[in-house]
Tab-separated table of C-alpha atoms in Angstrom:
chain	number	residue	atom	x	y	z
A	11	MET	CA	40.370	26.207	-92.699
A	12	PHE	CA	43.324	28.047	-91.356
A	13	LEU	CA	41.254	30.774	-89.973
A	14	ASP	CA	40.923	28.312	-86.935
A	15	ASP	CA	44.165	28.213	-84.939
A	16	THR	CA	43.471	24.570	-84.166
A	17	VAL	CA	44.538	23.439	-87.637
A	18	VAL	CA	48.286	23.625	-87.942
A	19	TYR	CA	48.791	21.532	-91.133
A	20	ALA	CA	46.844	20.404	-94.108
A	21	ARG	CA	47.659	18.529	-97.398
A	22	ILE	CA	45.585	17.292	-100.368
A	23	PHE	CA	46.641	14.490	-102.841
A	24	GLU	CA	45.286	14.154	-106.308
A	25	GLY	CA	46.145	10.602	-107.045
A	26	GLU	CA	49.676	10.369	-105.828
A	27	GLN	CA	50.578	14.001	-106.661
A	28	ILE	CA	50.190	16.803	-103.936
A	29	PHE	CA	47.527	19.004	-105.070
A	30	ALA	CA	47.758	21.540	-102.237
A	31	GLU	CA	49.764	21.910	-98.997
A	32	LYS	CA	49.558	24.503	-96.240
A	33	SER	CA	50.839	24.911	-92.595
A	34	GLN	CA	51.094	27.511	-89.961
A	35	GLN	CA	53.976	29.847	-90.228
A	36	GLU	CA	55.988	28.131	-87.595
A	37	PHE	CA	55.620	24.657	-89.113
A	38	LYS	CA	56.585	25.952	-92.650
A	39	ASP	CA	59.070	23.351	-93.745
A	40	VAL	CA	57.660	20.305	-91.444
A	41	SER	CA	56.018	17.261	-93.222
A	42	PHE	CA	52.922	15.384	-92.159
A	43	ASP	CA	54.992	12.631	-90.656
A	44	PHE	CA	56.489	15.020	-88.214
A	45	PHE	CA	52.983	15.763	-86.795
A	46	ALA	CA	51.940	12.132	-86.869
A	47	ASN	CA	54.936	11.177	-84.663
A	48	ASP	CA	54.507	14.084	-82.223
A	49	ASN	CA	51.942	13.627	-79.315
A	50	ARG	CA	51.188	17.311	-79.179
A	51	PHE	CA	49.139	17.001	-82.367
A	52	PHE	CA	46.158	15.063	-83.516
A	53	THR	CA	46.449	13.860	-87.023
A	54	ARG	CA	43.903	12.487	-89.397
A	55	GLN	CA	43.863	11.090	-93.084
A	56	SER	CA	40.858	10.532	-95.030
A	57	SER	CA	39.908	9.770	-98.730
A	58	ILE	CA	38.053	12.238	-100.869
A	59	PHE	CA	35.307	10.893	-103.046
A	60	TYR	CA	33.285	12.483	-105.921
A	61	GLU	CA	30.241	10.887	-107.328
A	62	GLY	CA	31.354	7.597	-105.870
A	63	SER	CA	34.936	7.692	-107.189
A	64	ARG	CA	37.942	8.284	-105.102
A	65	ILE	CA	39.513	11.453	-106.491
A	66	GLY	CA	42.206	12.149	-103.683
A	67	THR	CA	43.447	12.194	-100.172
A	68	ILE	CA	43.462	14.752	-97.422
A	69	GLN	CA	45.791	14.901	-94.409
A	70	ILE	CA	45.156	17.276	-91.530
A	71	ALA	CA	46.982	17.989	-88.183
A	72	LEU	CA	45.349	19.610	-85.226
A	73	SER	CA	47.054	21.140	-82.104
A	74	TYR	CA	46.042	19.517	-78.803
A	75	GLU	CA	46.943	22.674	-76.787
A	76	THR	CA	44.653	24.726	-78.946
A	77	ILE	CA	41.855	22.164	-78.590
A	78	GLN	CA	42.238	21.964	-74.763
A	79	GLU	CA	42.206	25.791	-74.728
A	80	GLU	CA	39.032	25.845	-76.642
A	81	LEU	CA	37.532	23.188	-74.423
A	82	ARG	CA	38.484	25.106	-71.257
A	83	LEU	CA	36.820	28.192	-72.695
A	84	ASN	CA	33.734	26.188	-73.709
A	85	VAL	CA	33.611	24.685	-70.205
A	86	ILE	CA	33.762	28.064	-68.466
A	87	ILE	CA	31.083	29.339	-70.938
A	88	ILE	CA	28.880	26.381	-70.103
A	89	LEU	CA	29.435	26.591	-66.341
A	90	THR	CA	28.702	30.237	-66.356
A	91	LEU	CA	25.585	29.787	-68.262
A	92	THR	CA	24.620	26.888	-65.847
A	93	VAL	CA	25.189	29.074	-62.706
A	94	LEU	CA	23.180	31.876	-64.261
A	95	VAL	CA	20.425	29.418	-64.876
A	96	ILE	CA	20.438	27.993	-61.434
A	97	VAL	CA	20.537	31.442	-59.816
A	98	SER	CA	17.566	32.621	-62.036
A	99	ILE	CA	15.661	29.451	-61.226
A	100	SER	CA	16.555	29.893	-57.517
A	101	LEU	CA	15.464	33.524	-57.488
A	102	THR	CA	12.280	32.638	-59.376
A	103	SER	CA	11.535	29.684	-56.894
A	104	PHE	CA	12.044	31.900	-54.007
A	105	VAL	CA	9.893	34.649	-55.192
A	106	ILE	CA	7.166	32.104	-56.094
A	107	SER	CA	7.503	30.131	-52.881
A	108	LYS	CA	7.626	33.324	-50.787
A	109	ARG	CA	4.475	34.612	-52.460
A	110	TYR	CA	2.427	31.401	-52.779
A	111	ILE	CA	3.763	29.234	-49.828
A	112	ALA	CA	5.853	31.031	-47.235
A	113	ARG	CA	3.611	34.044	-46.825
A	114	PRO	CA	0.408	31.835	-46.524
A	115	LEU	CA	2.272	29.539	-44.046
A	116	LEU	CA	3.399	32.413	-42.072
A	117	GLN	CA	-0.251	33.677	-41.799
A	118	LEU	CA	-1.328	30.246	-40.775
A	119	GLN	CA	1.388	30.088	-38.161
A	120	LEU	CA	0.256	33.459	-36.840
A	121	SER	CA	-3.254	32.175	-36.686
A	122	ALA	CA	-2.315	29.065	-34.811
A	123	GLU	CA	-0.381	31.245	-32.396
A	124	ARG	CA	-3.536	33.410	-31.817
A	125	ILE	CA	-5.518	30.277	-31.330
A	126	ALA	CA	-2.813	29.052	-28.827
A	127	ARG	CA	-3.192	32.257	-26.741
A	128	GLY	CA	-6.996	31.733	-26.803
A	129	GLU	CA	-7.875	34.299	-29.287
A	130	LEU	CA	-10.689	32.375	-30.849
A	131	GLU	CA	-12.985	35.069	-32.336
A	132	ALA	CA	-11.181	36.080	-35.429
A	133	PRO	CA	-11.466	33.518	-38.237
A	134	ILE	CA	-8.809	32.589	-40.719
A	135	ASP	CA	-9.248	33.875	-44.323
A	136	VAL	CA	-9.433	31.155	-46.887
A	137	THR	CA	-8.795	32.108	-50.491
A	138	ARG	CA	-7.216	29.054	-51.965
A	139	LEU	CA	-8.352	25.487	-52.910
A	140	ASP	CA	-5.063	23.733	-52.517
A	141	GLU	CA	-3.397	21.841	-49.607
A	142	ILE	CA	-2.670	25.265	-47.792
A	143	GLY	CA	-6.430	26.025	-48.197
A	144	ASN	CA	-7.363	22.803	-46.603
A	145	LEU	CA	-5.028	23.365	-43.694
A	146	ALA	CA	-6.562	26.797	-43.248
A	147	ASN	CA	-10.085	25.191	-43.313
A	148	ASN	CA	-8.919	22.529	-40.722
A	149	LEU	CA	-7.477	25.327	-38.447
A	150	ASN	CA	-10.786	27.148	-38.727
A	151	ASP	CA	-12.711	23.892	-37.727
A	152	MET	CA	-10.232	23.448	-34.796
A	153	ARG	CA	-10.827	26.958	-33.730
A	154	ASP	CA	-14.544	26.530	-33.866
A	155	SER	CA	-14.345	23.281	-31.729
A	156	ILE	CA	-11.987	24.780	-29.264
A	157	ARG	CA	-14.330	27.750	-28.858
A	158	GLN	CA	-17.260	25.476	-28.322
A	159	LEU	CA	-15.186	23.373	-25.864
A	160	PHE	CA	-14.188	26.516	-23.872
A	161	GLU	CA	-17.801	27.594	-23.810
A	162	ALA	CA	-18.878	24.237	-22.444
A	163	LEU	CA	-15.948	24.327	-19.991
A	164	ARG	CA	-17.025	27.857	-18.777
A	165	ASN	CA	-20.497	26.538	-18.250
A	166	SER	CA	-19.256	23.437	-16.508
A	167	ASN	CA	-17.046	25.518	-14.216
A	168	ALA	CA	-19.928	27.788	-13.305
A	169	LYS	CA	-22.005	24.815	-12.473
A	170	LEU	CA	-19.192	23.359	-10.508
A	171	GLU	CA	-18.660	26.593	-8.617
A	172	GLU	CA	-22.320	26.707	-7.794
A	173	SER	CA	-22.124	23.023	-6.587
A	174	ASN	CA	-18.921	23.829	-4.536
A	175	ARG	CA	-20.792	26.820	-2.857
A	176	THR	CA	-23.721	24.506	-2.048
A	177	LEU	CA	-21.413	21.735	-0.914
A	178	GLU	CA	-19.460	24.152	1.411
A	179	GLN	CA	-22.591	25.297	2.938
A	180	ASN	CA	-23.875	21.735	3.453
A	181	VAL	CA	-20.314	20.811	4.831
A	182	ASP	CA	-20.447	23.900	7.200
A	183	ALA	CA	-23.932	22.971	8.358
A	184	ARG	CA	-22.918	19.296	8.828
A	185	THR	CA	-19.718	20.279	10.494
A	186	LEU	CA	-21.658	22.388	13.003
A	187	GLU	CA	-24.103	19.524	13.528
A	188	LEU	CA	-21.195	17.125	14.148
A	189	ALA	CA	-19.378	19.401	16.562
A	190	GLU	CA	-22.635	19.928	18.554
A	191	ALA	CA	-23.286	16.154	18.480
A	192	MET	CA	-19.622	15.434	19.462
A	193	GLU	CA	-20.017	17.938	22.313
A	194	GLU	CA	-23.194	16.194	23.435
A	195	ALA	CA	-21.433	12.808	23.151
A	196	GLN	CA	-18.501	14.077	25.192
A	197	MET	CA	-20.727	15.396	27.758
A	198	ALA	CA	-22.782	12.173	27.864
A	199	ARG	CA	-19.591	10.114	28.061
A	200	ALA	CA	-18.239	12.235	30.900
A	201	ILE	CA	-21.522	11.831	32.661
A	202	ALA	CA	-21.426	8.078	32.000
A	203	GLU	CA	-17.714	7.842	33.242
A	204	ASP	CA	-18.685	9.704	36.428
A	205	ALA	CA	-21.661	7.478	36.918
A	206	ASN	CA	-19.373	4.342	36.258
A	207	ARG	CA	-16.911	5.698	38.737
A	208	ALA	CA	-19.534	6.321	41.237
A	209	LYS	CA	-21.081	2.852	40.671
A	210	SER	CA	-17.552	1.245	41.179
A	211	VAL	CA	-16.968	3.245	44.329
A	212	PHE	CA	-20.515	2.359	45.591
A	213	LEU	CA	-19.899	-1.298	44.762
A	214	ALA	CA	-16.503	-1.371	46.436
A	215	ASN	CA	-17.917	0.202	49.507
A	216	MET	CA	-21.061	-1.839	49.537
A	217	SER	CA	-19.052	-5.000	49.023
A	218	HIS	CA	-16.784	-4.014	51.899
A	219	GLU	CA	-19.882	-3.176	54.191
A	220	LEU	CA	-21.454	-6.606	53.212
A	221	ARG	CA	-18.332	-8.661	53.746
A	222	THR	CA	-17.998	-7.556	57.225
A	223	PRO	CA	-21.276	-8.991	58.743
A	224	LEU	CA	-20.968	-11.847	56.338
A	225	ASN	CA	-17.645	-12.858	57.782
A	226	ALA	CA	-19.134	-12.770	61.167
A	227	ILE	CA	-22.015	-15.031	60.197
A	228	ILE	CA	-19.502	-17.491	58.745
A	229	GLY	CA	-17.451	-17.212	61.909
A	230	TYR	CA	-20.262	-17.676	64.266
A	231	SER	CA	-21.717	-20.631	62.196
A	232	GLU	CA	-18.438	-22.276	62.403
A	233	MET	CA	-18.210	-21.959	66.165
A	234	MET	CA	-21.758	-23.172	66.525
A	235	LEU	CA	-21.105	-26.078	64.095
A	236	GLU	CA	-18.136	-27.139	66.374
A	237	GLU	CA	-20.401	-27.001	69.536
A	238	VAL	CA	-23.356	-28.965	68.087
A	239	GLU	CA	-20.939	-31.644	66.743
A	240	GLN	CA	-19.779	-32.247	70.351
A	241	PHE	CA	-23.461	-32.895	71.338
A	242	ASP	CA	-24.172	-35.216	68.370
A	243	LYS	CA	-26.892	-33.309	66.969
A	244	GLU	CA	-26.944	-34.201	63.263
A	245	GLN	CA	-29.851	-32.031	62.156
A	246	ALA	CA	-28.297	-28.954	63.523
A	247	VAL	CA	-24.968	-29.836	62.043
A	248	ALA	CA	-26.682	-30.125	58.637
A	249	ASP	CA	-28.431	-26.776	59.034
A	250	LEU	CA	-25.263	-25.057	60.187
A	251	SER	CA	-23.423	-26.552	57.304
A	252	ARG	CA	-25.934	-25.120	54.849
A	253	ILE	CA	-25.661	-21.679	56.622
A	254	GLN	CA	-21.820	-21.800	56.327
A	255	ASN	CA	-21.680	-23.026	52.761
A	256	ALA	CA	-24.295	-20.262	51.754
A	257	GLY	CA	-22.253	-17.696	53.505
A	258	ARG	CA	-19.011	-18.730	51.804
A	259	HIS	CA	-20.820	-18.716	48.460
A	260	LEU	CA	-22.171	-15.221	49.181
A	261	LEU	CA	-18.775	-14.170	50.285
A	262	GLY	CA	-17.300	-15.410	47.012
A	263	LEU	CA	-19.772	-13.544	44.962
A	264	ILE	CA	-19.209	-10.386	46.915
A	265	SER	CA	-15.455	-10.750	46.544
A	266	ASP	CA	-15.685	-11.110	42.788
A	267	VAL	CA	-17.944	-7.803	42.638
A	268	LEU	CA	-15.330	-6.026	44.822
A	269	ASP	CA	-12.412	-7.083	42.636
A	270	LEU	CA	-14.206	-6.042	39.574
A	271	SER	CA	-15.247	-2.664	41.069
A	272	LYS	CA	-11.429	-2.238	41.943
A	273	ILE	CA	-10.371	-3.041	38.563
A	274	GLU	CA	-12.813	-0.642	37.018
A	275	ALA	CA	-11.943	2.088	39.415
A	276	GLY	CA	-8.161	1.667	38.788
A	277	ARG	CA	-7.518	0.854	42.538
A	278	MET	CA	-6.391	-2.808	42.191
A	279	GLU	CA	-3.028	-3.525	43.698
A	280	LEU	CA	-0.353	-5.866	42.285
A	281	VAL	CA	1.652	-7.495	45.049
A	282	LEU	CA	4.758	-9.075	43.579
A	283	GLU	CA	6.563	-11.824	45.456
A	284	THR	CA	8.660	-14.807	44.855
A	285	PHE	CA	6.915	-18.075	45.777
A	286	GLU	CA	7.008	-21.937	45.183
A	287	LEU	CA	4.779	-22.613	42.319
A	288	SER	CA	4.187	-26.253	43.179
A	289	GLN	CA	2.950	-25.358	46.631
A	290	VAL	CA	0.354	-22.870	45.162
A	291	ILE	CA	-0.762	-25.596	42.769
A	292	GLN	CA	-1.284	-28.021	45.608
A	293	GLU	CA	-3.302	-25.447	47.665
A	294	VAL	CA	-5.529	-24.781	44.833
A	295	ALA	CA	-6.021	-28.484	44.030
A	296	SER	CA	-6.866	-29.059	47.794
A	297	THR	CA	-9.435	-26.309	47.621
A	298	ILE	CA	-11.024	-27.314	44.499
A	299	ARG	CA	-11.179	-31.231	45.239
A	300	PRO	CA	-14.637	-31.037	47.074
A	301	MET	CA	-16.168	-29.323	43.948
A	302	THR	CA	-14.467	-31.986	41.754
A	303	GLU	CA	-15.952	-34.784	43.862
A	304	LYS	CA	-19.364	-33.157	43.919
A	305	ASN	CA	-19.880	-33.891	40.173
A	306	ASN	CA	-17.977	-37.262	40.332
A	307	ASN	CA	-15.178	-35.739	38.246
A	308	THR	CA	-11.420	-36.763	38.325
A	309	LEU	CA	-8.902	-34.211	38.937
A	310	ILE	CA	-5.447	-34.745	37.248
A	311	LEU	CA	-2.332	-32.688	38.166
A	312	ASN	CA	0.433	-32.956	35.422
A	313	ASP	CA	4.059	-31.624	35.745
A	314	GLN	CA	3.423	-30.087	39.289
A	315	GLU	CA	6.740	-31.113	40.611
A	316	ASN	CA	10.049	-29.254	40.333
A	317	LEU	CA	8.461	-26.232	38.881
A	318	GLY	CA	10.785	-23.804	40.635
A	319	HIS	CA	9.915	-20.362	41.745
A	320	MET	CA	7.780	-17.747	40.108
A	321	LYS	CA	7.689	-13.898	40.753
A	322	ALA	CA	4.095	-12.714	40.546
A	323	ASP	CA	1.041	-11.849	42.556
A	324	GLN	CA	0.479	-15.148	44.338
A	325	THR	CA	-3.062	-14.394	45.428
A	326	LYS	CA	-4.095	-13.477	41.836
A	327	VAL	CA	-2.350	-16.610	40.370
A	328	ARG	CA	-4.220	-18.733	42.906
A	329	GLN	CA	-7.568	-17.030	42.078
A	330	ILE	CA	-7.041	-17.519	38.405
A	331	LEU	CA	-6.407	-21.185	38.692
A	332	PHE	CA	-9.233	-21.583	41.236
A	333	ASN	CA	-11.663	-19.749	38.926
A	334	LEU	CA	-10.682	-21.870	35.863
A	335	LEU	CA	-10.625	-25.201	37.772
A	336	ASN	CA	-13.982	-24.291	39.547
A	337	ASN	CA	-15.706	-23.635	36.190
A	338	ALA	CA	-14.204	-26.809	34.645
A	339	CYS	CA	-15.685	-28.872	37.530
A	340	LYS	CA	-18.905	-27.039	37.462
A	341	PHE	CA	-19.581	-27.648	33.770
A	342	SER	CA	-18.263	-31.274	33.747
A	343	LYS	CA	-20.148	-34.229	35.203
A	344	GLU	CA	-18.408	-37.553	35.647
A	345	GLY	CA	-15.543	-36.342	33.461
A	346	THR	CA	-12.010	-35.335	33.893
A	347	VAL	CA	-10.547	-32.067	34.838
A	348	SER	CA	-6.723	-31.562	34.414
A	349	LEU	CA	-4.171	-28.928	35.184
A	350	THR	CA	-0.773	-28.930	33.352
A	351	VAL	CA	1.815	-26.534	34.272
A	352	THR	CA	4.906	-26.041	31.809
A	353	PRO	CA	7.664	-23.540	31.968
A	354	LYS	CA	8.530	-22.412	28.559
A	355	SER	CA	11.009	-19.821	26.940
A	356	ILE	CA	9.794	-17.767	24.103
A	357	LEU	CA	11.793	-15.018	22.534
A	358	ASN	CA	14.304	-15.090	25.447
A	359	ILE	CA	11.443	-14.561	27.967
A	360	GLU	CA	10.593	-17.220	30.378
A	361	TRP	CA	6.961	-18.052	30.764
A	362	ILE	CA	4.704	-20.178	32.912
A	363	ILE	CA	1.937	-21.980	30.935
A	364	PHE	CA	-1.095	-23.157	32.827
A	365	GLU	CA	-3.438	-25.486	30.934
A	366	VAL	CA	-6.894	-26.286	32.348
A	367	LYS	CA	-8.710	-28.916	30.345
A	368	ASP	CA	-12.035	-30.472	30.888
A	369	THR	CA	-14.410	-32.961	29.350
A	370	GLY	CA	-17.571	-30.829	30.033
A	371	ILE	CA	-20.293	-29.338	27.963
A	372	GLY	CA	-18.044	-27.183	25.662
A	373	ILE	CA	-18.721	-23.723	24.141
A	374	THR	CA	-20.097	-22.664	20.913
A	375	ASP	CA	-18.404	-19.995	18.563
A	376	GLU	CA	-21.202	-17.522	19.303
A	377	GLN	CA	-20.769	-17.871	22.995
A	378	MET	CA	-17.099	-17.646	22.763
A	379	GLY	CA	-17.467	-14.028	21.534
A	380	ARG	CA	-18.886	-12.878	24.879
A	381	LEU	CA	-17.117	-15.273	27.095
A	382	PHE	CA	-14.923	-12.793	28.846
A	383	GLN	CA	-17.542	-9.984	29.253
A	384	PRO	CA	-18.492	-9.119	32.715
A	385	PHE	CA	-21.761	-10.475	34.274
A	386	VAL	CA	-22.116	-12.808	31.152
A	387	GLN	CA	-22.035	-16.674	31.015
A	388	ALA	CA	-22.451	-18.624	28.051
A	389	ASP	CA	-26.322	-18.123	28.025
A	390	ALA	CA	-28.944	-17.275	30.530
A	391	SER	CA	-29.973	-20.860	31.069
A	392	MET	CA	-26.453	-21.735	32.327
A	393	THR	CA	-26.694	-18.935	34.932
A	394	ARG	CA	-30.045	-20.541	36.175
A	395	LYS	CA	-28.619	-24.027	36.030
A	396	TYR	CA	-25.070	-23.725	37.222
A	397	GLY	CA	-25.242	-20.463	39.273
A	398	GLY	CA	-22.599	-17.793	39.538
A	399	THR	CA	-22.237	-14.149	38.611
A	400	GLY	CA	-20.281	-14.584	35.222
A	401	LEU	CA	-17.426	-12.527	36.653
A	402	GLY	CA	-14.790	-15.297	37.191
A	403	LEU	CA	-13.350	-15.361	33.641
A	404	THR	CA	-13.608	-11.568	33.354
A	405	ILE	CA	-11.544	-11.041	36.569
A	406	SER	CA	-9.019	-13.889	35.657
A	407	ARG	CA	-8.390	-12.220	32.271
A	408	GLN	CA	-7.849	-8.800	34.038
A	409	PHE	CA	-5.509	-10.460	36.439
A	410	CYS	CA	-3.426	-12.124	33.698
A	411	GLN	CA	-3.129	-8.881	31.781
A	412	MET	CA	-2.082	-6.914	34.871
A	413	MET	CA	0.742	-9.356	35.177
A	414	GLU	CA	1.660	-8.941	31.458
A	415	GLY	CA	-0.058	-12.346	30.359
A	416	ASP	CA	-3.336	-13.375	28.878
A	417	ILE	CA	-5.901	-16.258	28.699
A	418	THR	CA	-6.937	-18.015	25.583
A	419	VAL	CA	-9.534	-20.680	25.030
A	420	GLU	CA	-10.341	-23.599	22.576
A	421	SER	CA	-13.517	-25.523	22.820
A	422	GLN	CA	-15.813	-28.088	21.180
A	423	VAL	CA	-19.455	-28.407	21.968
A	424	GLY	CA	-20.056	-31.790	23.839
A	425	ILE	CA	-16.338	-32.637	24.038
A	426	GLY	CA	-14.911	-29.982	26.425
A	427	SER	CA	-12.728	-26.909	26.694
A	428	VAL	CA	-8.952	-26.002	27.168
A	429	PHE	CA	-8.152	-22.701	28.850
A	430	THR	CA	-4.438	-21.608	28.492
A	431	VAL	CA	-2.963	-19.013	30.895
A	432	LYS	CA	0.266	-17.475	29.928
A	433	ILE	CA	2.170	-15.474	32.627
A	434	PRO	CA	5.849	-14.386	32.765
A	435	ALA	CA	7.897	-16.305	35.319
A	436	GLN	CA	9.257	-13.000	36.465
A	437	VAL	CA	6.408	-10.306	36.282
A	438	LEU	CA	7.914	-6.760	36.067
A	439	GLY	CA	4.621	-4.898	37.016
A	440	ARG	CA	4.465	-2.515	34.141
A	441	HIS	CA	0.716	-2.416	33.764
A	442	PRO	CA	-0.225	1.344	33.978
A	443	ALA	CA	-3.718	0.644	35.692
A	444	VAL	CA	-2.443	-0.999	38.945
A	445	LYS	CA	-0.727	-0.033	42.029
A	446	LEU	CA	2.632	-2.016	42.373
A	447	ILE	CA	3.710	-3.361	45.745
A	448	GLU	CA	6.985	-5.401	45.936
A	449	LYS	CA	7.535	-7.938	48.658
A	450	SER	CA	11.084	-9.242	49.459
C-alpha cells in the first residue's frame, strides 16, 4: 500500500485493539485524528468483514497534493493522447479527402474552366459512381448540349450572314431605285413649279389685259345708261343695266383670278394703314344690301358702333367681309344674314372678331373638308345653280393668314353657317410671302 505516495497513513483494528499501524516517515508519530482534522488530507474509515462477520476496522489517510499531482499528470497524458488522435485523424482525413474528393473536384473545376473557354471537344473521364461521378456526368451532358448549341448557332449565323448579304444587295438596289425615283420626282416637281409659276404669271397678265377693256365697257355702259335715262327709253335702260351688271360680274371674277395668281406667285402686297372700322363695315353693308334684297334676306349689323381703329390692309378686310356676306346672301333665301364685330383680348393680344351668320342651306362635313380649296364650291350643282368661281373663300383665308389671322366655320345642313374671322387689331405684317407697304 505504501508503495503509492498517495497513502500517508494506515491503521487496522482487530476488535478494539490495534492490529497494525504504518505512516510515511515524516508523519511517524501522528495519529489518525491529526489527518482527519487537516484539510490537506483525505481520510476514510471502513469496517472489515470476513465470511459475513465483522472482524476489524481500517483507517486510511490520503494526501490531496499527491492526488492532484497524479490527476494533473493523468490529464496531461489524456490531452496528449487526444491531440495525437485528432492529428492522426486530421492527417488521415486530409489524405483521404485529397485523394478521393479534392483531386476529383479539381479535375472537375479544370474541366469546367475548359468548357467556359469554349474547349468542348475533350470529354470528362468518369470512373466513379458516387455524387462526384454524377457531377462529372452532368458536366459531360452540359458540354454536349453547349457543343450542339454552338453548332446550331454557327449554322444560324451563317444563314443570317447570307440573309444580310442578300438584304444589303436588295437595299442597295432599292436605294438606287428610290434615288432615281426621287430625282425624277424632283425634276417633275421643278417642272410643275415652273409651269405653275408660268400659269400664275399668265393669269396675272391675262387678267390685267382683260380688265382694261372690261373697265372701258362698264364705263361706256354707265355713260350710255345716263344718256338713255334722260330720253326715257326704258327698254334701252334695261339692256344697258344688264350689260353693266354682266360687266361688273365679269370684272369681279377676273379680279378674283388676278388676286389668286398674285398670291400663288408671291407678288401680293400688304398695305397696312390705320382706319375707322365702323366706316368700313358701313361701306361693306351698303355694297352688299342689293344682294341681300335680291333673295328677300334681312341684313343685321351688331356692335358696329364705337369699334375704334384698326391697323390692317383696309382693302383686304373689306374684300373678306364682302366675300363672306355675299356668300351668306347667295345661299340664303328669305332668311337672315348678320355681321357681328367684337374686339377681344387673347393672351395680351388685341383681336377683332368678325362673325358672319346666315340661315341658309348649310354645309355637310364632307363639303367642309374642301371648302377652302381654290376653284371648289360645296359641289358642282351649286356652281351651276348659284354661279361663282369658288375662289372667294380661298382668297379670304389667304388674306386673313397674310394679316396673321384665320377663318373658321361651323355649319349645320338646313340650318345655316357661321364664319368667324379673327384678325389682330394691329397687324405687324410678318408674313414671309407678301410685300409690306406701310401707310402713315
